[in-house]
PDB file of C-alpha atoms and ligand atoms in Angstrom:
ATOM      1  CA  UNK F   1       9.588  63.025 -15.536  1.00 98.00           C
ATOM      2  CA  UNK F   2       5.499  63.390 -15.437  1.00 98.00           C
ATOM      3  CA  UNK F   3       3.805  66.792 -15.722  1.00 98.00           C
ATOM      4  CA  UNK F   4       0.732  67.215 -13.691  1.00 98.00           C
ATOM      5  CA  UNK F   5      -1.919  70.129 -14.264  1.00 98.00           C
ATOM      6  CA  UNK F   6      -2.209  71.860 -11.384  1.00 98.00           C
ATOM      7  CA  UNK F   7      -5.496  72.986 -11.680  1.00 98.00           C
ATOM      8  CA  UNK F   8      -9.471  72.813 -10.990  1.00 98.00           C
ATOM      9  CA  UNK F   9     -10.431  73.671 -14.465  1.00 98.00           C
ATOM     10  CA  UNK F  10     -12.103  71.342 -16.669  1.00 98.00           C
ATOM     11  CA  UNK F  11     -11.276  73.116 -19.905  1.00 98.00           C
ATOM     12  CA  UNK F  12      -7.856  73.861 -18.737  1.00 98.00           C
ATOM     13  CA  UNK F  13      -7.428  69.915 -18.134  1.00 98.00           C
ATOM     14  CA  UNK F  14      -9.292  69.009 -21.236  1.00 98.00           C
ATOM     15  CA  UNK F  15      -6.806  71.473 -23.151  1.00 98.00           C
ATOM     16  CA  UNK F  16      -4.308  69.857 -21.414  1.00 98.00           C
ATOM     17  CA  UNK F  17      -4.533  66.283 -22.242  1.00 98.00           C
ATOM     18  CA  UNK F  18      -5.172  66.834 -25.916  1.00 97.00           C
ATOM     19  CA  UNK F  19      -1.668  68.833 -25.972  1.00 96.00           C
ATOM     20  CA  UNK F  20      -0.296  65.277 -24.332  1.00 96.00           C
ATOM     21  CA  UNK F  21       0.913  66.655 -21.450  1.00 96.00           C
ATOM     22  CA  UNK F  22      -1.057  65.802 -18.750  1.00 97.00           C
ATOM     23  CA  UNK F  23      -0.353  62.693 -16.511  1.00 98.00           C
ATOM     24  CA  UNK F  24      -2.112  63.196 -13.397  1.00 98.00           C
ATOM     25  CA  UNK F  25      -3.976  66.640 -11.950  1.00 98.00           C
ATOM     26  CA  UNK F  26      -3.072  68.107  -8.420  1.00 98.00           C
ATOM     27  CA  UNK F  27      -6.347  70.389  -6.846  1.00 98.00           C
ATOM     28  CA  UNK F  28      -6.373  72.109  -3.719  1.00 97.00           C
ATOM     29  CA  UNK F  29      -9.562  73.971  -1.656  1.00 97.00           C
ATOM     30  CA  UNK F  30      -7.873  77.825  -3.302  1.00 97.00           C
ATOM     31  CA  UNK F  31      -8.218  76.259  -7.419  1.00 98.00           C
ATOM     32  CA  UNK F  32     -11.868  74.927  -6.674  1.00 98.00           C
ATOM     33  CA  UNK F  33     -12.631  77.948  -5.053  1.00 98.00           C
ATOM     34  CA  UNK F  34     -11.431  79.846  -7.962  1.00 97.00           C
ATOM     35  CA  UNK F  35     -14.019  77.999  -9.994  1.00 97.00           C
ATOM     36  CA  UNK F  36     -17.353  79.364  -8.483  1.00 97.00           C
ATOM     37  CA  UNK F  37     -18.895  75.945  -9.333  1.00 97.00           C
ATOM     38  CA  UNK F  38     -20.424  72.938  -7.115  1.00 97.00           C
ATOM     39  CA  UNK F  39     -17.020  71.619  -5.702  1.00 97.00           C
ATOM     40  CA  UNK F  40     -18.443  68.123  -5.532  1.00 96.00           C
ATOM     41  CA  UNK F  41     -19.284  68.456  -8.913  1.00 97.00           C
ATOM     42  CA  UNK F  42     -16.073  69.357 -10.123  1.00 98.00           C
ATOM     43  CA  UNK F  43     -14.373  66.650  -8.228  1.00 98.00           C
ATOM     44  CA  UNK F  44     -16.359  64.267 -10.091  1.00 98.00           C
ATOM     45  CA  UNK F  45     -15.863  65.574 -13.095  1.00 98.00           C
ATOM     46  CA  UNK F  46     -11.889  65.623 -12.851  1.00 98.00           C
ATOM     47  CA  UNK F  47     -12.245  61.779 -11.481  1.00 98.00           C
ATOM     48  CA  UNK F  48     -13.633  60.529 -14.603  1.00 97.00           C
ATOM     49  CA  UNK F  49     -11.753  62.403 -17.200  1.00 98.00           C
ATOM     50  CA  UNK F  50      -8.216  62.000 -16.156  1.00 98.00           C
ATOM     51  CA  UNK F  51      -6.683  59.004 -16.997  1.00 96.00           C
ATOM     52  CA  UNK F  52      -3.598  59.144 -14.011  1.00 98.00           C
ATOM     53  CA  UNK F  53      -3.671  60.585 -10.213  1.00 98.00           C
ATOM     54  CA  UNK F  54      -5.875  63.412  -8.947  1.00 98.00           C
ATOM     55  CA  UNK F  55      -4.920  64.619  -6.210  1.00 98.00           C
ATOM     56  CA  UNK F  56      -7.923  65.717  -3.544  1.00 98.00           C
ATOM     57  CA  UNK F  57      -7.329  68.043  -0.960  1.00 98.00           C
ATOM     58  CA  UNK F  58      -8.903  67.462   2.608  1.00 98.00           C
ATOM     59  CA  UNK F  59     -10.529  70.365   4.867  1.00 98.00           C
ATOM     60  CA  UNK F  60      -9.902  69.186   8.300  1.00 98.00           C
ATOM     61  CA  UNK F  61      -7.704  69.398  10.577  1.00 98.00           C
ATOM     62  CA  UNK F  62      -8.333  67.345  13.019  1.00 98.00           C
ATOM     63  CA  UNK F  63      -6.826  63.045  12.158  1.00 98.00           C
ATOM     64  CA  UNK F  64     -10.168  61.728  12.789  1.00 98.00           C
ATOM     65  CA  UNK F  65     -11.735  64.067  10.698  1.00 98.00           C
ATOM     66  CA  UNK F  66      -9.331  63.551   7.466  1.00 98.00           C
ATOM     67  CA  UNK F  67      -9.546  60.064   8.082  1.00 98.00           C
ATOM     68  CA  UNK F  68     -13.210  60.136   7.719  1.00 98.00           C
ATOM     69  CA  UNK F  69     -12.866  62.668   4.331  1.00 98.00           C
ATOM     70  CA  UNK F  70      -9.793  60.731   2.969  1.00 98.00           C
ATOM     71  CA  UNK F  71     -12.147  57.400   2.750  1.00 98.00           C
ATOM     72  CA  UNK F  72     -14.645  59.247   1.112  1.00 97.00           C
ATOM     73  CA  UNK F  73     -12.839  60.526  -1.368  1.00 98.00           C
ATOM     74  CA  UNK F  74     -10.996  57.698  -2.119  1.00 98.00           C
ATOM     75  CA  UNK F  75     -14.024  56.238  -2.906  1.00 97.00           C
ATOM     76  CA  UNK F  76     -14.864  58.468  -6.091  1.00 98.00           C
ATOM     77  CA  UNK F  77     -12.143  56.536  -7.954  1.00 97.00           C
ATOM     78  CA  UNK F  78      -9.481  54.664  -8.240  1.00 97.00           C
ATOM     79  CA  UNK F  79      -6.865  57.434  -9.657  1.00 98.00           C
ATOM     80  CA  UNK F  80      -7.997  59.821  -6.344  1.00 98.00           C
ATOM     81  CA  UNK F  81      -4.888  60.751  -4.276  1.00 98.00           C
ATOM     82  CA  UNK F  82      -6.009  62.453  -0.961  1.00 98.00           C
ATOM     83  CA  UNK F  83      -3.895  65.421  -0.108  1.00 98.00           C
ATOM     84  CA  UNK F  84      -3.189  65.920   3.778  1.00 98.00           C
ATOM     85  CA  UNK F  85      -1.488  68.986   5.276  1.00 98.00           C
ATOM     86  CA  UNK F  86       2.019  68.422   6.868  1.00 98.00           C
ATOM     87  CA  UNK F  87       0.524  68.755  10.274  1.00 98.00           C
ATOM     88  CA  UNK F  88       0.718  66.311  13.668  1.00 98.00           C
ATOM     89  CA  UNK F  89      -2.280  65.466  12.732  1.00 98.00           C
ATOM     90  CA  UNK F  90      -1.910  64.804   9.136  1.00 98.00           C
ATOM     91  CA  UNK F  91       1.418  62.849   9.268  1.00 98.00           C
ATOM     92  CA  UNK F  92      -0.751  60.686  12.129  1.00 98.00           C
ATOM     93  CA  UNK F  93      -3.665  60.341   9.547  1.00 98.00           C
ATOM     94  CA  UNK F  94      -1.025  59.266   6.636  1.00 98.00           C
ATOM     95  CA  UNK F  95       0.183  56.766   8.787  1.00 98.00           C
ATOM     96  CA  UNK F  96      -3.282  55.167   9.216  1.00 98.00           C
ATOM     97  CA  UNK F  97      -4.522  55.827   5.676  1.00 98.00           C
ATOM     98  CA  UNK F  98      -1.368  54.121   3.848  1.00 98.00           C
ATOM     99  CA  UNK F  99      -1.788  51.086   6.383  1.00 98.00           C
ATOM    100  CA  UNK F 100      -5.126  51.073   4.679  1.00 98.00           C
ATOM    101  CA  UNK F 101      -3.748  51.577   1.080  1.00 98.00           C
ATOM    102  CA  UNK F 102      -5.467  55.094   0.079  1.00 98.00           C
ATOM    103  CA  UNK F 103      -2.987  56.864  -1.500  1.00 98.00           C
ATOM    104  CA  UNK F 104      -1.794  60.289   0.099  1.00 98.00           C
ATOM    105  CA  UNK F 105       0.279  63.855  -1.143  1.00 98.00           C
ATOM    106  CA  UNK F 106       1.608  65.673   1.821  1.00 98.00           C
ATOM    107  CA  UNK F 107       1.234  69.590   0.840  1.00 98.00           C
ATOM    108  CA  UNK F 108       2.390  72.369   1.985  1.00 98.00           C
ATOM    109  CA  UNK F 109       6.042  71.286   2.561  1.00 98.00           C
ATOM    110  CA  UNK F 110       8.611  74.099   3.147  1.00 98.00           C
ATOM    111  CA  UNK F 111      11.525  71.915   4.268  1.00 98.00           C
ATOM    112  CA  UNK F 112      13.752  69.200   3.913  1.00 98.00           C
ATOM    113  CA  UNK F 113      13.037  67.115   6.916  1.00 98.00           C
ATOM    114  CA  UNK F 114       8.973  67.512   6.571  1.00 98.00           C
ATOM    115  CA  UNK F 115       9.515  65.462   3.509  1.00 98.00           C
ATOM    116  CA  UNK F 116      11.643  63.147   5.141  1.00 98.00           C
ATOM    117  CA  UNK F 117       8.803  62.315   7.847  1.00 98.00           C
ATOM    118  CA  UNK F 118       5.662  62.393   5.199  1.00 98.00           C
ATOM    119  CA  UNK F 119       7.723  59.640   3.817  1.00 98.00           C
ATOM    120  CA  UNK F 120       8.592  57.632   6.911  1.00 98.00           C
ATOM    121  CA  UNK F 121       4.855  58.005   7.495  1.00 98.00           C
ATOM    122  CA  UNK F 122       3.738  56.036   4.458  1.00 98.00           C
ATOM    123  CA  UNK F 123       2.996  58.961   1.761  1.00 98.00           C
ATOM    124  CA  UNK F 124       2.891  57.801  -1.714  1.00 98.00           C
ATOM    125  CA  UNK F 125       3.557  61.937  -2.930  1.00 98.00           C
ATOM    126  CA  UNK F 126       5.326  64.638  -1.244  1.00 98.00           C
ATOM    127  CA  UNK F 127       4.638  68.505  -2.371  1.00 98.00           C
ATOM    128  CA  UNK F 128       7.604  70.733  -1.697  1.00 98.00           C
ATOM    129  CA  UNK F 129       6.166  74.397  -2.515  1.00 98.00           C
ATOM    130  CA  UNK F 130       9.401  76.230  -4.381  1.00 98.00           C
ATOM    131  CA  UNK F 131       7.419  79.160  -5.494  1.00 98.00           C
ATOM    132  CA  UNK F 132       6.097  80.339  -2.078  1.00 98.00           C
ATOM    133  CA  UNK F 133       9.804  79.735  -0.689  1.00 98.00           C
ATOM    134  CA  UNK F 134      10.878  81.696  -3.392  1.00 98.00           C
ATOM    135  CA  UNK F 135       8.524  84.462  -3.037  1.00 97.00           C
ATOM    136  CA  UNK F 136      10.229  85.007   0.957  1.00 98.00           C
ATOM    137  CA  UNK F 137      13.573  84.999  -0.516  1.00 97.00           C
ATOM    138  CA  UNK F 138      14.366  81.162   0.031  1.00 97.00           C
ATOM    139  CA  UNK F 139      15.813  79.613  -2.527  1.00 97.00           C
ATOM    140  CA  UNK F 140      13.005  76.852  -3.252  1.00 98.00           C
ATOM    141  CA  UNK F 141      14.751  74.604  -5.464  1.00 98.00           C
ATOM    142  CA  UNK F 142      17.283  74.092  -2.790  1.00 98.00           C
ATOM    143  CA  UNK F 143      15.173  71.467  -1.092  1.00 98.00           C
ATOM    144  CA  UNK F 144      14.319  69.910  -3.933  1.00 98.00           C
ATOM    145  CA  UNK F 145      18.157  68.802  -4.179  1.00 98.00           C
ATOM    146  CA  UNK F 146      17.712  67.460  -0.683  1.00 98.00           C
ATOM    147  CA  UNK F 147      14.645  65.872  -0.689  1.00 98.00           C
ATOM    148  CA  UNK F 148      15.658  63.949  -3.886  1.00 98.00           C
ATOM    149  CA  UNK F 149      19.419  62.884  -1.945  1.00 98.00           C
ATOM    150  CA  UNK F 150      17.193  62.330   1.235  1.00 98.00           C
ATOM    151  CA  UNK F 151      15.051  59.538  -0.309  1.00 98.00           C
ATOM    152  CA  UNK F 152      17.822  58.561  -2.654  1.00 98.00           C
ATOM    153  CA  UNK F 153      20.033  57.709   0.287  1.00 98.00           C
ATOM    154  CA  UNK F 154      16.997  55.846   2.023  1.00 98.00           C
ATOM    155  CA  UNK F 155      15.310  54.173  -1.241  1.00 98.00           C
ATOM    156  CA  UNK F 156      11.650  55.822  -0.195  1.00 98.00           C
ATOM    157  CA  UNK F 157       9.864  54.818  -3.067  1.00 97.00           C
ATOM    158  CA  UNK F 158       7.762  58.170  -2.191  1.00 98.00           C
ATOM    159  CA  UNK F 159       7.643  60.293  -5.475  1.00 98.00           C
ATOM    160  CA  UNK F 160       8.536  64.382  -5.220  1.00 98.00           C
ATOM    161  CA  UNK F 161       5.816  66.469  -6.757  1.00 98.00           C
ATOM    162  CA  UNK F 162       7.421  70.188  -7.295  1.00 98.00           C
ATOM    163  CA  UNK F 163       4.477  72.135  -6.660  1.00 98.00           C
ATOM    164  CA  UNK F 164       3.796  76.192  -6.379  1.00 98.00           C
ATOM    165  CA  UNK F 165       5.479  75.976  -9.949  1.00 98.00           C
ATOM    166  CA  UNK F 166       5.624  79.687 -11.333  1.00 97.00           C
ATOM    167  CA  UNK F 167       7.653  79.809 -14.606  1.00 97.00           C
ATOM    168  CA  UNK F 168       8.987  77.659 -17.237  1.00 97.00           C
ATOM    169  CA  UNK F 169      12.654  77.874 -15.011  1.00 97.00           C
ATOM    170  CA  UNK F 170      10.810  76.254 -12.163  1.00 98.00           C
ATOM    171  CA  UNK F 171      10.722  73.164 -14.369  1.00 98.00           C
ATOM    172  CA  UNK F 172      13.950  73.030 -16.089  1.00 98.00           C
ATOM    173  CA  UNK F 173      15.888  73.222 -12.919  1.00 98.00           C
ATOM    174  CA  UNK F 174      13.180  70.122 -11.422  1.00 98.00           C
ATOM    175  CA  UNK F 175      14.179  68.199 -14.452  1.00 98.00           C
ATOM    176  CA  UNK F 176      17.819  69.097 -13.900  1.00 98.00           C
ATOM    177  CA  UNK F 177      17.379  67.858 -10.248  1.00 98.00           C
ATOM    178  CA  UNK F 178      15.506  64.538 -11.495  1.00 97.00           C
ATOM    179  CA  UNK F 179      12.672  65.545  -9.073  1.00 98.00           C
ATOM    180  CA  UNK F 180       9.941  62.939 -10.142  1.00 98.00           C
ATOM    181  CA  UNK F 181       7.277  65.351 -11.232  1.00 98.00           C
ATOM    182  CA  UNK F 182       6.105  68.621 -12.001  1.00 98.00           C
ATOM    183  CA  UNK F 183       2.724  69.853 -10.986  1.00 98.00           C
ATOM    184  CA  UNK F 184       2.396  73.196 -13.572  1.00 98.00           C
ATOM    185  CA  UNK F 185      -0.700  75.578 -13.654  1.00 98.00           C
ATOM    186  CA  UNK F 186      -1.832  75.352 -17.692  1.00 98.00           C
ATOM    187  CA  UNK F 187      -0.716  79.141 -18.477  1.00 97.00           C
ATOM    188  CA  UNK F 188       3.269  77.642 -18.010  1.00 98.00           C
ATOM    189  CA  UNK F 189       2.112  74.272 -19.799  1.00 97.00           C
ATOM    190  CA  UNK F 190       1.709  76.395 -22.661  1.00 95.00           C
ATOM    191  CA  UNK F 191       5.124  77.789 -22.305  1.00 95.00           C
ATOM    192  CA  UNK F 192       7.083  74.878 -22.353  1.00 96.00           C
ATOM    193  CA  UNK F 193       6.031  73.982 -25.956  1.00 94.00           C
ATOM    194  CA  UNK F 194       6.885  77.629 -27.424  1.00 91.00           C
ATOM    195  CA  UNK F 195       9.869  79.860 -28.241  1.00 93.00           C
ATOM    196  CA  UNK F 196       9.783  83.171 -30.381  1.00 94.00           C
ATOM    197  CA  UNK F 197      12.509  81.748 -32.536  1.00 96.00           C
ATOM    198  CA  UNK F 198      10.762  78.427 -33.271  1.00 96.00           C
ATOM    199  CA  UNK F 199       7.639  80.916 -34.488  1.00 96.00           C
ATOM    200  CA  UNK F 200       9.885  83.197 -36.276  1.00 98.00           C
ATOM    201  CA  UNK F 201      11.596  80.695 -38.003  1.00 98.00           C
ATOM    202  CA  UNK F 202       8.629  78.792 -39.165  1.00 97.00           C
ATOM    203  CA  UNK F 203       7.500  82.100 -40.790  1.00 97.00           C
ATOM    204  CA  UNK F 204      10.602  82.292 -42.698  1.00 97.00           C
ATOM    205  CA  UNK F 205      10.797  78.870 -43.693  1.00 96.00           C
ATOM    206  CA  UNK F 206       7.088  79.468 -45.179  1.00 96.00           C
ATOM    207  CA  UNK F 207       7.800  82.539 -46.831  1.00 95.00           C
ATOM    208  CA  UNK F 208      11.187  81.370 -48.467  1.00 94.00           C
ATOM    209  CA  UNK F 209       8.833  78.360 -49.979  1.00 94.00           C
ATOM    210  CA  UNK F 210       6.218  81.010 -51.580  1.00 93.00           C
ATOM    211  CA  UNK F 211       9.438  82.563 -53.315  1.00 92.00           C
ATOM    212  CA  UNK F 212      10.009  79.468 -54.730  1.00 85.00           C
ATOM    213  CA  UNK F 213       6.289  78.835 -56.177  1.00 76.00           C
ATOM    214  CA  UNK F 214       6.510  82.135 -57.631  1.00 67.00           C
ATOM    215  CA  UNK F 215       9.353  81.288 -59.774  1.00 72.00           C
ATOM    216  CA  UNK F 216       7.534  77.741 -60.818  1.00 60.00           C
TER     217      UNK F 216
HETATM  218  O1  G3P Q 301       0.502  72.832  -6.186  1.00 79.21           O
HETATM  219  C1  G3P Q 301       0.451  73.813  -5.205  1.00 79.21           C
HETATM  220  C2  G3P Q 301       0.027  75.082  -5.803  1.00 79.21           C
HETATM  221  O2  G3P Q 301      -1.318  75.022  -6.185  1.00 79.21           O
HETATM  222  C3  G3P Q 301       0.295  76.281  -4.968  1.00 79.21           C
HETATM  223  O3  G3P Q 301       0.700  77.225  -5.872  1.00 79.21           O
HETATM  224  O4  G3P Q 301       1.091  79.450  -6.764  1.00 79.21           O
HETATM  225  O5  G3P Q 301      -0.553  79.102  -4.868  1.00 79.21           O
HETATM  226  O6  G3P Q 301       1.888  78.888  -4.479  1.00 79.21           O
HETATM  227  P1  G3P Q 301       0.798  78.766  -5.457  1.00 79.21           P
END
């Protein structure tokens, strides 16, 4: 299973890759925003450091005109994925882009059969958003199960990226499923390493071996 940061910022992703734990970096227009810095600057900057996929979001919404930003943002590096909304549009512009060989990530997927079609269209990533179900009282993880049976029973070589990821939970249960990856925001990174009982008992572990000094 790979664990991307799903984030725009550099120290964040920086932080992240020493830790090990970083294999590729998902963006979208909301984290850049976020950052209150030169977008195009950031973009670059995230190109060059990360040694896996970064995923690049496009702003229109029309196919000629994410045709036209997909090529150009391709063209900052090899390792740039260009992320296209599950629109008409978008699944028409995937089409055209794979044929091509830029690599796409079709966001903002809610359900099974969006998936299904970002697939059929040529997508190299899919991003199911669990969170956001969750947060309307969907059960998220639910089409995770279906999207991984769905390509499983067609052999799409199209990989699942579990996106809108809010809590440790969200991963276990995408590791459980054998969803491909994780994209995590670095505050629940962080939480996957630590446990209160791992800290507690390195603290008694320590102070049992000062005992012992004491009686040398
Ligand atoms: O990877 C998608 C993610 O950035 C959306 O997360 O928390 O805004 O639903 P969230």
């Amino acid at each position: 299973m790979k664990f991307f940061i799903d984030t725009a910022n550099i120290e964040e992703i920086k932080k992240g890759i020493d830790m090990g734990l970083v294999d590729g970096v998902t963006t979208n227009p909301t984290l850049l925003a976020k950052e209150k810095k030169d977008p195009q600057e950031v973009i670059r900057e995230i190109v060059s450091i990360v040694n896996g996929p970064v995923s690049l979001e496009v702003i229109s919404k029309d196919y000629k005109g994410m045709c036209e930003e997909a090529r150009s943002l391709s063209a900052l590096g090899g390792n740039v994925v260009v992320k296209i909304p599950m629109t008409e549009e978008g699944i028409k512009a995937v089409q055209t882009l794979s044929r091509e060989g830029i690599k796409t990530n079709v966001t903002l997927i809610f359900q099974p059969l969006q998936a299904l079609i970002a697939a059929k269209a040529g997508a190299s990533y899919v991003s199911p958003f669990i969170g956001r179900l969750d947060d309307i009282s969907e059960r998220g993880m639910g089409i995770i199960e279906d999207i991984v049976m769905i390509f499983g029973n067609y052999g799409f070589e199209t990989e699942i990226i579990v996106a809108s990821i809010r809590n440790p939970v969200h991963v276990l249960e995408a590791a459980r499923i054998g969803a491909d990856i994780a994209t995590i925001p670095f505050a629940v990174l962080r939480q996957l390493i630590g446990h209160p009982l791992t800290d507690i008992g390195i603290e008694r572990f320590l102070k049992d071996w000062e005992t012992l000094k004491n009686k040398g």
